[in-house]
PDB file of C-alpha atoms in Angstrom:
ATOM      1  CA  MET A   1     -19.556   8.498 -10.840  1.00  0.00           C
ATOM      2  CA  ASN A   2     -19.451   9.744 -14.502  1.00  0.00           C
ATOM      3  CA  ILE A   3     -16.526   9.027 -16.600  1.00  0.00           C
ATOM      4  CA  LYS A   4     -16.299  12.714 -17.305  1.00  0.00           C
ATOM      5  CA  ASN A   5     -16.195  13.550 -13.626  1.00  0.00           C
ATOM      6  CA  VAL A   6     -13.154  15.893 -12.685  1.00  0.00           C
ATOM      7  CA  ILE A   7     -12.266  13.976  -9.614  1.00  0.00           C
ATOM      8  CA  ARG A   8     -12.435  10.503 -11.604  1.00  0.00           C
ATOM      9  CA  LEU A   9     -10.396  12.280 -14.509  1.00  0.00           C
ATOM     10  CA  THR A  10      -7.867  13.532 -11.967  1.00  0.00           C
ATOM     11  CA  SER A  11      -7.346  10.169 -10.395  1.00  0.00           C
ATOM     12  CA  ILE A  12      -6.732   8.457 -13.705  1.00  0.00           C
ATOM     13  CA  TRP A  13      -4.355  11.206 -14.650  1.00  0.00           C
ATOM     14  CA  VAL A  14      -2.336  10.715 -11.374  1.00  0.00           C
ATOM     15  CA  ILE A  15      -2.285   6.910 -11.425  1.00  0.00           C
ATOM     16  CA  GLU A  16      -1.286   6.643 -15.177  1.00  0.00           C
ATOM     17  CA  ARG A  17       1.721   8.982 -14.662  1.00  0.00           C
ATOM     18  CA  ARG A  18       5.162   7.652 -14.962  1.00  0.00           C
ATOM     19  CA  GLU A  19       6.243   9.551 -11.847  1.00  0.00           C
ATOM     20  CA  TYR A  20       3.445   7.947  -9.995  1.00  0.00           C
ATOM     21  CA  LYS A  21       4.383   4.506 -10.953  1.00  0.00           C
ATOM     22  CA  GLY A  22       7.791   5.238  -9.954  1.00  0.00           C
ATOM     23  CA  LEU A  23       6.768   6.553  -6.509  1.00  0.00           C
ATOM     24  CA  LEU A  24       4.541   3.395  -6.113  1.00  0.00           C
ATOM     25  CA  ILE A  25       7.694   0.998  -6.844  1.00  0.00           C
ATOM     26  CA  LEU A  26       9.740   3.103  -4.404  1.00  0.00           C
ATOM     27  CA  PHE A  27       7.098   2.545  -1.757  1.00  0.00           C
ATOM     28  CA  VAL A  28       7.012  -1.242  -2.456  1.00  0.00           C
ATOM     29  CA  LEU A  29      10.760  -1.377  -2.080  1.00  0.00           C
ATOM     30  CA  LEU A  30      10.547   0.586   1.082  1.00  0.00           C
ATOM     31  CA  SER A  31       7.908  -1.780   2.415  1.00  0.00           C
ATOM     32  CA  ILE A  32      10.308  -4.707   1.601  1.00  0.00           C
ATOM     33  CA  ALA A  33      12.994  -3.031   3.238  1.00  0.00           C
ATOM     34  CA  ILE A  34      10.960  -2.423   6.439  1.00  0.00           C
ATOM     35  CA  THR A  35       9.930  -6.111   6.649  1.00  0.00           C
ATOM     36  CA  VAL A  36      13.658  -7.021   6.334  1.00  0.00           C
ATOM     37  CA  ILE A  37      15.154  -4.734   8.962  1.00  0.00           C
ATOM     38  CA  ASP A  38      12.070  -4.915  11.241  1.00  0.00           C
ATOM     39  CA  ASP A  39      12.399  -7.480  14.066  1.00  0.00           C
ATOM     40  CA  PRO A  40       8.909  -8.742  14.887  1.00  0.00           C
ATOM     41  CA  LEU A  41      10.327  -9.955  18.194  1.00  0.00           C
ATOM     42  CA  ASP A  42      11.515  -6.794  19.176  1.00  0.00           C
ATOM     43  CA  VAL A  43       8.813  -5.301  21.559  1.00  0.00           C
ATOM     44  CA  PRO A  44      10.213  -2.381  23.162  1.00  0.00           C
ATOM     45  CA  GLU A  45       7.275  -2.126  25.662  1.00  0.00           C
ATOM     46  CA  LEU A  46       8.415  -5.339  27.180  1.00  0.00           C
ATOM     47  CA  HIS A  47      12.040  -4.483  27.343  1.00  0.00           C
ATOM     48  CA  ASN A  48      11.852  -0.942  28.398  1.00  0.00           C
ATOM     49  CA  THR A  49      14.046   0.083  25.481  1.00  0.00           C
ATOM     50  CA  ASP A  50      13.350   1.920  22.193  1.00  0.00           C
ATOM     51  CA  SER A  51      15.573   0.623  19.337  1.00  0.00           C
ATOM     52  CA  SER A  52      16.038   3.238  16.649  1.00  0.00           C
ATOM     53  CA  THR A  53      15.592   0.676  14.150  1.00  0.00           C
ATOM     54  CA  SER A  54      12.048  -0.200  15.519  1.00  0.00           C
ATOM     55  CA  LEU A  55      11.233   3.546  15.558  1.00  0.00           C
ATOM     56  CA  LEU A  56      12.510   4.101  11.995  1.00  0.00           C
ATOM     57  CA  ALA A  57      10.383   0.925  10.877  1.00  0.00           C
ATOM     58  CA  SER A  58       7.381   2.310  12.673  1.00  0.00           C
ATOM     59  CA  ILE A  59       7.709   5.660  11.151  1.00  0.00           C
ATOM     60  CA  CYS A  60       8.238   4.197   7.598  1.00  0.00           C
ATOM     61  CA  THR A  61       5.246   1.759   8.090  1.00  0.00           C
ATOM     62  CA  PHE A  62       3.062   4.751   8.942  1.00  0.00           C
ATOM     63  CA  ILE A  63       4.002   6.646   5.767  1.00  0.00           C
ATOM     64  CA  VAL A  64       3.958   3.468   3.679  1.00  0.00           C
ATOM     65  CA  SER A  65       0.544   2.379   4.806  1.00  0.00           C
ATOM     66  CA  ILE A  66      -0.981   5.964   4.311  1.00  0.00           C
ATOM     67  CA  PHE A  67       0.439   5.984   0.793  1.00  0.00           C
ATOM     68  CA  PHE A  68      -0.813   2.512  -0.308  1.00  0.00           C
ATOM     69  CA  ALA A  69      -4.313   3.524   1.423  1.00  0.00           C
ATOM     70  CA  LEU A  70      -4.372   6.516  -0.811  1.00  0.00           C
ATOM     71  CA  ASP A  71      -3.407   4.402  -3.870  1.00  0.00           C
ATOM     72  CA  VAL A  72      -6.382   2.217  -3.049  1.00  0.00           C
ATOM     73  CA  VAL A  73      -8.744   5.169  -2.836  1.00  0.00           C
ATOM     74  CA  LEU A  74      -7.513   6.592  -6.165  1.00  0.00           C
ATOM     75  CA  ASN A  75      -7.774   3.326  -8.158  1.00  0.00           C
ATOM     76  CA  ILE A  76     -11.323   2.875  -6.750  1.00  0.00           C
ATOM     77  CA  ILE A  77     -12.182   6.466  -7.878  1.00  0.00           C
ATOM     78  CA  ALA A  78     -10.483   5.966 -11.102  1.00  0.00           C
ATOM     79  CA  PHE A  79     -11.900   2.639 -12.158  1.00  0.00           C
ATOM     80  CA  GLY A  80     -15.144   2.302 -10.053  1.00  0.00           C
ATOM     81  CA  LEU A  81     -15.555  -0.270  -7.192  1.00  0.00           C
ATOM     82  CA  ILE A  82     -17.600  -3.294  -8.392  1.00  0.00           C
ATOM     83  CA  VAL A  83     -20.034  -2.420 -11.188  1.00  0.00           C
ATOM     84  CA  HIS A  84     -18.066  -1.968 -14.411  1.00  0.00           C
ATOM     85  CA  SER A  85     -16.265  -4.690 -16.211  1.00  0.00           C
ATOM     86  CA  THR A  86     -12.850  -2.889 -15.575  1.00  0.00           C
ATOM     87  CA  SER A  87     -13.729  -2.026 -11.895  1.00  0.00           C
ATOM     88  CA  TYR A  88     -11.185  -2.153  -9.038  1.00  0.00           C
ATOM     89  CA  MET A  89     -12.670  -5.345  -7.316  1.00  0.00           C
ATOM     90  CA  ARG A  90     -12.625  -7.563 -10.369  1.00  0.00           C
ATOM     91  CA  ASN A  91      -9.031  -7.845 -10.360  1.00  0.00           C
ATOM     92  CA  SER A  92      -7.941 -10.392  -7.844  1.00  0.00           C
ATOM     93  CA  LEU A  93      -4.597  -8.572  -7.326  1.00  0.00           C
ATOM     94  CA  ASN A  94      -6.560  -5.306  -6.491  1.00  0.00           C
ATOM     95  CA  VAL A  95      -8.522  -7.352  -3.800  1.00  0.00           C
ATOM     96  CA  LEU A  96      -5.230  -8.252  -2.431  1.00  0.00           C
ATOM     97  CA  ASP A  97      -4.157  -4.626  -2.476  1.00  0.00           C
ATOM     98  CA  LEU A  98      -7.459  -3.598  -0.631  1.00  0.00           C
ATOM     99  CA  VAL A  99      -6.807  -6.141   2.019  1.00  0.00           C
ATOM    100  CA  LEU A 100      -3.075  -5.092   2.429  1.00  0.00           C
ATOM    101  CA  GLY A 101      -4.178  -1.430   2.560  1.00  0.00           C
ATOM    102  CA  ILE A 102      -6.798  -2.414   5.325  1.00  0.00           C
ATOM    103  CA  LEU A 103      -4.366  -4.369   7.247  1.00  0.00           C
ATOM    104  CA  GLY A 104      -1.932  -1.528   7.094  1.00  0.00           C
ATOM    105  CA  LEU A 105      -4.431   0.821   8.562  1.00  0.00           C
ATOM    106  CA  ILE A 106      -5.306  -1.625  11.215  1.00  0.00           C
ATOM    107  CA  GLU A 107      -1.637  -1.927  11.973  1.00  0.00           C
ATOM    108  CA  ILE A 108      -1.289   1.972  12.388  1.00  0.00           C
ATOM    109  CA  SER A 109      -4.330   1.981  14.469  1.00  0.00           C
ATOM    110  CA  SER A 110      -3.064  -0.736  16.599  1.00  0.00           C
ATOM    111  CA  SER A 111       0.249   1.050  17.209  1.00  0.00           C
ATOM    112  CA  LEU A 112      -1.417   4.162  18.178  1.00  0.00           C
ATOM    113  CA  THR A 113      -3.566   2.207  20.690  1.00  0.00           C
ATOM    114  CA  ALA A 114      -0.589   0.138  21.872  1.00  0.00           C
ATOM    115  CA  ASN A 115      -2.007  -3.060  20.642  1.00  0.00           C
ATOM    116  CA  ASN A 116       0.748  -5.393  19.283  1.00  0.00           C
ATOM    117  CA  LEU A 117      -0.087  -6.848  15.854  1.00  0.00           C
ATOM    118  CA  LYS A 118       3.423  -7.147  14.553  1.00  0.00           C
ATOM    119  CA  SER A 119       2.258 -10.456  12.871  1.00  0.00           C
ATOM    120  CA  LEU A 120       0.405  -8.453  10.266  1.00  0.00           C
ATOM    121  CA  ARG A 121       3.872  -7.288   8.912  1.00  0.00           C
ATOM    122  CA  THR A 122       4.580 -10.307   7.448  1.00  0.00           C
ATOM    123  CA  LEU A 123       2.018  -9.715   4.978  1.00  0.00           C
ATOM    124  CA  ARG A 124       4.005  -6.916   3.681  1.00  0.00           C
ATOM    125  CA  ALA A 125       5.942  -9.266   1.570  1.00  0.00           C
ATOM    126  CA  LEU A 126       2.863  -9.792  -0.633  1.00  0.00           C
ATOM    127  CA  ARG A 127       3.132  -6.095  -1.728  1.00  0.00           C
ATOM    128  CA  VAL A 128       6.123  -7.335  -4.019  1.00  0.00           C
ATOM    129  CA  LEU A 129       3.135  -8.562  -6.201  1.00  0.00           C
ATOM    130  CA  ARG A 130       1.890  -4.967  -6.578  1.00  0.00           C
ATOM    131  CA  GLY A 131       5.282  -3.829  -7.917  1.00  0.00           C
ATOM    132  CA  ILE A 132       5.371  -6.703 -10.302  1.00  0.00           C
ATOM    133  CA  ARG A 133       1.971  -6.046 -11.372  1.00  0.00           C
ATOM    134  CA  ARG A 134       2.619  -2.626 -12.241  1.00  0.00           C
ATOM    135  CA  LEU A 135       5.786  -2.809 -14.068  1.00  0.00           C
ATOM    136  CA  PRO A 136       5.361  -4.397 -17.531  1.00  0.00           C
ATOM    137  CA  GLU A 137       9.270  -4.946 -17.723  1.00  0.00           C
ATOM    138  CA  MET A 138       8.827  -7.215 -14.784  1.00  0.00           C
ATOM    139  CA  LYS A 139       6.144  -9.243 -16.106  1.00  0.00           C
ATOM    140  CA  VAL A 140       7.110 -12.823 -17.239  1.00  0.00           C
ATOM    141  CA  SER A 141       5.320 -13.679 -20.475  1.00  0.00           C
TER     142      SER A 141
END
């Protein structure tokens, strides 16, 4: 995609906005909160109960996973996938973001098909790296 492509320029404009970075940090914190409040041993299908905390965590997981998947897509459009020296896949933390994004989508699809992959939720803790990487104030020199 050409650097002057409108879609690429729009993606760059969006991901460089201060508001977008704040929203990203908010979703990272929400993801951490979900990890803290969600009990991986609470399986409503086995107990014939539906915990409101579990339902809230599922809804938030869906929203967070969609947001992070869109973030990955925006970054790939903005920076390219592999070819350029500044492309998305040339940064190891971006590769981690991509893996977490894919795992989030797998988690969503598994919850829609009633498969239980709650063990994938523990990987949400790695999203903290995303927040630290995106905020210069949080980086240690």
